[in-house]
XYZ file of C-alpha atoms in Angstrom:
346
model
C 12.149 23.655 -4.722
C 14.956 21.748 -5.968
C 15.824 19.953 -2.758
C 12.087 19.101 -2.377
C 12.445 17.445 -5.954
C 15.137 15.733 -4.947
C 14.196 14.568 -1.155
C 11.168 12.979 -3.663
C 13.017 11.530 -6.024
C 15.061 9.658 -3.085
C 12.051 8.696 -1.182
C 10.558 7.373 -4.160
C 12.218 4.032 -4.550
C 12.250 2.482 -1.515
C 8.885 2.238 -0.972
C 8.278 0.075 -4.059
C 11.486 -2.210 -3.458
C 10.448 -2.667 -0.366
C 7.009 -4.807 -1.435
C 9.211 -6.370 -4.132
C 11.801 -7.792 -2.057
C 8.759 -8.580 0.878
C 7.142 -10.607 -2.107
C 10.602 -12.946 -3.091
C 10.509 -14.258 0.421
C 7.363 -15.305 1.584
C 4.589 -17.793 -0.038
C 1.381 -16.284 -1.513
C -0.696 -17.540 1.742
C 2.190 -15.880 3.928
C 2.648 -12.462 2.234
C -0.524 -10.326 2.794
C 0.432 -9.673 7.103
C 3.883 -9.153 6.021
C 2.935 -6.296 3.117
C 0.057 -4.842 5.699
C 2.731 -4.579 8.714
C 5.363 -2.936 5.933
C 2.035 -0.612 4.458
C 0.628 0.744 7.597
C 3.769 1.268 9.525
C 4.505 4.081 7.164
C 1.069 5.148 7.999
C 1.698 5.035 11.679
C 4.751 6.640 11.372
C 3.333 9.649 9.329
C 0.524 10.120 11.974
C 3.297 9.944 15.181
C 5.490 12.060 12.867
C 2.777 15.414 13.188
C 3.821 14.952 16.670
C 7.084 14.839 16.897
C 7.141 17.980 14.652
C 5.111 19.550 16.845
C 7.671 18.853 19.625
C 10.452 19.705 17.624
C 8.539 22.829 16.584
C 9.330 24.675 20.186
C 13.068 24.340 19.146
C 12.354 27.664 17.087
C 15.753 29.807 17.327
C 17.682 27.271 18.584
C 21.047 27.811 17.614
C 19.790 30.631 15.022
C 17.893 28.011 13.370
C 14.086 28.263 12.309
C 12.004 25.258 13.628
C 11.398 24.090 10.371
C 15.126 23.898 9.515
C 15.428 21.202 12.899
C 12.696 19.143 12.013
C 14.693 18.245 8.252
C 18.129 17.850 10.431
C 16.832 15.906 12.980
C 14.517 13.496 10.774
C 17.027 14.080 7.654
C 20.019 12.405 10.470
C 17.680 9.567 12.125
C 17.167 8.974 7.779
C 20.648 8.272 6.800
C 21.385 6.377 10.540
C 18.602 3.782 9.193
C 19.629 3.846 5.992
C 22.884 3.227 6.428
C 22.022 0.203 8.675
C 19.754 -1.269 6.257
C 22.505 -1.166 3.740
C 23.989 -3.868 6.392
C 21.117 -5.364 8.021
C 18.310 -5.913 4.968
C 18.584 -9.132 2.952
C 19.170 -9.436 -0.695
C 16.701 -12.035 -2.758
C 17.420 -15.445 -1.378
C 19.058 -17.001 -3.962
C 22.054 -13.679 -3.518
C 21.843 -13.617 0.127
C 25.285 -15.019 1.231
C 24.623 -15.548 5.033
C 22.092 -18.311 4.297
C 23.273 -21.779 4.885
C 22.349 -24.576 1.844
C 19.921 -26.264 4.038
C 18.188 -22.873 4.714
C 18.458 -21.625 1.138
C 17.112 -25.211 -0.089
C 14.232 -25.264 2.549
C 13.192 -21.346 1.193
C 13.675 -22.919 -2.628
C 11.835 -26.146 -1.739
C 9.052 -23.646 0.033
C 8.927 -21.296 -3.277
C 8.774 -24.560 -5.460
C 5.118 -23.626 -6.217
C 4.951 -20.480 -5.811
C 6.694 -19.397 -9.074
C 5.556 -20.413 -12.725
C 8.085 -22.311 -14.653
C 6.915 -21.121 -17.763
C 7.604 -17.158 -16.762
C 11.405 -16.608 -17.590
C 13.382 -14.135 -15.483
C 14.911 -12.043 -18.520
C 16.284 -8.677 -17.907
C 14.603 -5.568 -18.019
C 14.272 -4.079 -21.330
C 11.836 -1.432 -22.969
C 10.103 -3.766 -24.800
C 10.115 -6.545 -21.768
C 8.352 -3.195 -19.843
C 5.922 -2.433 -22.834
C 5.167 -6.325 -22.566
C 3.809 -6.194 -19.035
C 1.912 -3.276 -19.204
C 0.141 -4.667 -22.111
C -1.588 -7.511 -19.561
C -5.378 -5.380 -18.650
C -4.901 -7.516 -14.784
C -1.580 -5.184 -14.367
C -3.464 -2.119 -15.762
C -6.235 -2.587 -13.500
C -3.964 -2.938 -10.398
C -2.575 0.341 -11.132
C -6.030 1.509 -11.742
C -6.973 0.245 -7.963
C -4.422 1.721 -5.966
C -4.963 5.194 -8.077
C -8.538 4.943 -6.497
C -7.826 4.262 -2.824
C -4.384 6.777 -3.040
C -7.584 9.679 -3.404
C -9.034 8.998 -0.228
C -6.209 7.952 1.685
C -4.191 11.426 0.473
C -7.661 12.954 1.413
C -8.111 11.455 4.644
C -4.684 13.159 5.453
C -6.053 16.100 4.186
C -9.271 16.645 5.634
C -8.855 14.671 8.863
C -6.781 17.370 11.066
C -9.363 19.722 9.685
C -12.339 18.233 10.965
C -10.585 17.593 14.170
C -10.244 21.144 14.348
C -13.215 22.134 14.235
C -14.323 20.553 17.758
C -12.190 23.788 18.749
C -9.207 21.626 19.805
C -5.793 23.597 20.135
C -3.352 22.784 17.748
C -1.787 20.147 19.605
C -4.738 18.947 21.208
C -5.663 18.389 17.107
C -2.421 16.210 16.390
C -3.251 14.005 19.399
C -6.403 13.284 18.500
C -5.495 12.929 15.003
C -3.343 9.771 16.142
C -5.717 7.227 17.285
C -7.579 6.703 13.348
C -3.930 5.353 11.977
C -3.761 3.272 15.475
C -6.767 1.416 15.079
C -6.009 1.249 11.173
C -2.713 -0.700 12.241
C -4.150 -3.042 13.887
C -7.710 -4.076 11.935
C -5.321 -4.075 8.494
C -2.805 -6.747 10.294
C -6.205 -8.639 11.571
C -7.793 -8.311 7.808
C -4.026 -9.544 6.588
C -4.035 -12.133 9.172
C -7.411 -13.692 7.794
C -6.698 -13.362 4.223
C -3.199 -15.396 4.678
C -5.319 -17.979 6.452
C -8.126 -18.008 3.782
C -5.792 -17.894 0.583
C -8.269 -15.091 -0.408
C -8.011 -11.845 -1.265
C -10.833 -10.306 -3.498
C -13.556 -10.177 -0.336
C -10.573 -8.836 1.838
C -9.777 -6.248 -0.042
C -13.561 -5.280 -1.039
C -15.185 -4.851 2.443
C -12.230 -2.706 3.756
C -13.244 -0.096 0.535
C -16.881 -0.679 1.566
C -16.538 0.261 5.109
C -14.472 3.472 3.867
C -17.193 4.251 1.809
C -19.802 3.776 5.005
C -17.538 6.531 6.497
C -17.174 8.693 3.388
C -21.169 9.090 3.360
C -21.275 9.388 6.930
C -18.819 12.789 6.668
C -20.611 13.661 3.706
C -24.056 13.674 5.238
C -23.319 14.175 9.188
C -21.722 17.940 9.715
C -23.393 18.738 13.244
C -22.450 15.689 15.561
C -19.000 16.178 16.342
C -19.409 11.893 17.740
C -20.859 10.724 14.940
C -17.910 12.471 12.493
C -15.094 11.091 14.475
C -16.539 7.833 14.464
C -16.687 7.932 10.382
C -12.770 8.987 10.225
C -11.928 5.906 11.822
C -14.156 3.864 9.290
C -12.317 5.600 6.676
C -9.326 5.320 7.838
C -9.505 1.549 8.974
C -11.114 0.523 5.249
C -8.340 2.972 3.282
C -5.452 1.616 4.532
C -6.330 -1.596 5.021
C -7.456 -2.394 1.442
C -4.256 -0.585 0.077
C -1.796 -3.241 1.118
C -4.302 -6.037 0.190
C -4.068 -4.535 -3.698
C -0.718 -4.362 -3.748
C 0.072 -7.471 -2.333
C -2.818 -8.791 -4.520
C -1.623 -7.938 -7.872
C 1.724 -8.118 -6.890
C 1.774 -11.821 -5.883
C 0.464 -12.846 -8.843
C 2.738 -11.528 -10.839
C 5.022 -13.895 -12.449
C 8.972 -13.542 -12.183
C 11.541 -10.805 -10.991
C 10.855 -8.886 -14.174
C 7.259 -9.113 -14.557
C 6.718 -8.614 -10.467
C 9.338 -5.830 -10.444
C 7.806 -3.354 -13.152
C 4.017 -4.751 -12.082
C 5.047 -3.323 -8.246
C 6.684 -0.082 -10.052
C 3.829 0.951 -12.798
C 0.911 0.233 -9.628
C 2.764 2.807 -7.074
C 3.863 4.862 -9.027
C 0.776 5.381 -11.441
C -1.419 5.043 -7.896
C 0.344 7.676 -6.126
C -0.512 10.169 -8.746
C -3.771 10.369 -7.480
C -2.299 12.462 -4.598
C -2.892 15.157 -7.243
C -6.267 14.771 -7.435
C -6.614 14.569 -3.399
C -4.793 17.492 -3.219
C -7.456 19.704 -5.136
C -10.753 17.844 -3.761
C -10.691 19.943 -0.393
C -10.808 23.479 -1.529
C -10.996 26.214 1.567
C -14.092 27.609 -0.157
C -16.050 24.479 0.421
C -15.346 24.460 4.077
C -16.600 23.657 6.784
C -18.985 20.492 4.802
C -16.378 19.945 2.271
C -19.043 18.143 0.125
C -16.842 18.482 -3.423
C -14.575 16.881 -1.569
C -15.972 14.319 -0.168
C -18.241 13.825 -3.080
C -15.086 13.227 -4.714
C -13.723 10.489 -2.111
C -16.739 8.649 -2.550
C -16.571 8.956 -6.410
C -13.072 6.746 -6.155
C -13.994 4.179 -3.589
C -16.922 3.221 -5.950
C -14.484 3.081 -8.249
C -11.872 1.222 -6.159
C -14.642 -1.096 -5.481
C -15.311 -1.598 -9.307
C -11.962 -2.761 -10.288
C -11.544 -4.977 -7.111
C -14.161 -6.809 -8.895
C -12.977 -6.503 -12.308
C -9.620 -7.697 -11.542
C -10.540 -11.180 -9.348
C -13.446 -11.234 -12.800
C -10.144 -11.556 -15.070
C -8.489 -13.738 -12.233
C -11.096 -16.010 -12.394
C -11.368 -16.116 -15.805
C -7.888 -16.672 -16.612
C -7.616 -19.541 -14.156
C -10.607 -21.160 -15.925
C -8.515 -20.901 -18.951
C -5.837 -22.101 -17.943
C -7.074 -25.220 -15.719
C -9.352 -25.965 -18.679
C -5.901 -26.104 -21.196
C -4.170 -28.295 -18.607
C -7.069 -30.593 -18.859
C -6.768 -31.164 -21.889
C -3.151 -32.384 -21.836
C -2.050 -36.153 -22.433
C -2.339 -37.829 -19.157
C -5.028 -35.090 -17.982
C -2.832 -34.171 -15.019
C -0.632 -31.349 -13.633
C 2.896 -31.279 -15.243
C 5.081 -28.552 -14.157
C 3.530 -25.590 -16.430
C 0.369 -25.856 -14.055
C 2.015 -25.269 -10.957
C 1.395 -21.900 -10.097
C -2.014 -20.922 -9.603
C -2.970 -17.051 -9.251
C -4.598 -16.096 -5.942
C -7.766 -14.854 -6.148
């Protein structure tokens, strides 16, 4: 128990600095295919990973070890190899990353010119600083979003193998087919990124996605004879879960303000999002099976939701933007001075 804890607490971080450092590089309008390719490779990876623990399972007594003892030396080794290399090979924020020339640090400064508000200082990290960002409702309500799509996409995990498995597929048989969902989820959530960049949009990007999960949820909910028809729907879910995720985060995250204020936004949206792994975890109970109706009852409970504060968030968007276009307006020479700027994304 306490080496799970602490394999957790390790894995934890990394995830989160990831998007943060992803988001100090690129422009708004550049950011979304870069977050979705960082998202849903850890997807893919998780989906290839049943079956190369399924391979690694037939090492069982292997040098008097247990299978399950190989699959944490093998992965735990291949871990630390890539971690150690990133410690080399991953750059720091631009303005700390030594192996830039000036003219390539001044062309990524000149690039980010617009991209950052003047008026949002880069203080350190205090309590209070903390308590001051989580008082804005827009960061709230990100957190709020990913906490609704983590329940389906923790339940898709979930549930998936086990409707697989009930096509009477052998175990591995189950795994393979299990694959192709987070392979066609790749590739629709880099398309969906690749539009958004081009269309400086977000809010209709990241709402459809959590529709067409939804179309899928309903399907599985109401379909439990057409073995077709129910493989079809995990794809729709799949494709629409983890293809809206990265749009939040990159959402909410990109309009954050700062290294502090974008740093604990990233951190309180993960981390309070990922707690809804809880609730996934308790949604498919082995007395509902095989319909699992609680539990997809309850998927389709938080992509409504997820749906909700998409719009509720690009509704506060909008209206700050008004606000603030209608203050800048009203300045002395009725143009843009350097306080108007930065412009969130909607």
């Amino acid at each position: 128990m306490v080496a799970a804890e602490l394999n957790s607490i390790a894995s934890a971080d990394p995830f989160k600095l990831g998007f943060y450092l992803i988001s100090m590089w690129y422009k708004r309008t550049e950011a979304q295919k870069r977050f979705a390719l960082f998202f849903t490779s850890t997807q893919l990876a998780g989906a290839f990973g049943g079956l190369l623990a399924t391979a690694i399972g037939k090492m069982n007594s292997k040098r008097g070890y247990h299978a399950w003892r190989w699959i944490f030396i093998l992965e735990g080794i291949l871990t630390c190899v890539i971690a150690l290399a990133a410690y080399f090979v991953v750059p720091d924020f631009p303005e700390h990353s030594a192996w830039l020339s000036e003219d390539e640090l001044a062309l990524i400064e000149a690039r980010q010119a617009t991209e950052r508000d003047t008026t949002a200082s880069d203080t350190l990290t205090t309590f209070p600083s903390i308590l001051l960002v989580l008082k804005d409702p827009k960061v709230l309500l990100g957190g709020l979003m990913y906490f609704a799509l983590i329940v389906p996409a923790y339940g898709f995990a979930y549930f998936a193998p086990t409707v697989i498995q009930t096509y009477h597929y052998t175990p591995v048989e189950t795994q393979l087919h299990s694959v192709p969902p987070y392979v066609a989820a790749f590739f629709f959530a880099l398309l969906v990124a690749t539009l958004s960049d081009a269309a400086a949009h977000r809010f209709l990007f990241a709402l459809l996605p959590t529709l067409l999960a939804l179309a899928g949820t309903a399907t599985l909910f109401s379909v439990h004879h057409d073995t077709h028809t129910e493989y079809a729907a995990l794809f729709l879910v799949a494709m629409g879960t983890y293809t809206a995720m990265p749009m939040v985060i990159c959402w909410v995250a990109m309009n954050l303000r700062g290294h502090m204020q974008r740093s604990v936004g990233i951190a309180w949206m993960i981390g309070f999002g990922n707690c809804g792994g809880i609730v996934a975890t308790f949604a498919f109970l082995s007395r509902d099976a095989p319909e699992y109706r609680t539990g997809y009852a309850v998927l389709l409970g938080f992509l409504s939701l997820a749906a909700v504060t998409q719009a509720g968030y690009a509704g506060l968007v909008w209206a700050g933007e008004r606000q603030r276009w209608s203050s800048v307006e009203k300045t002395r020479d009725g143009g843009r001075d350097d306080k108007s700027r930065w412009t969130a994304l909607l």
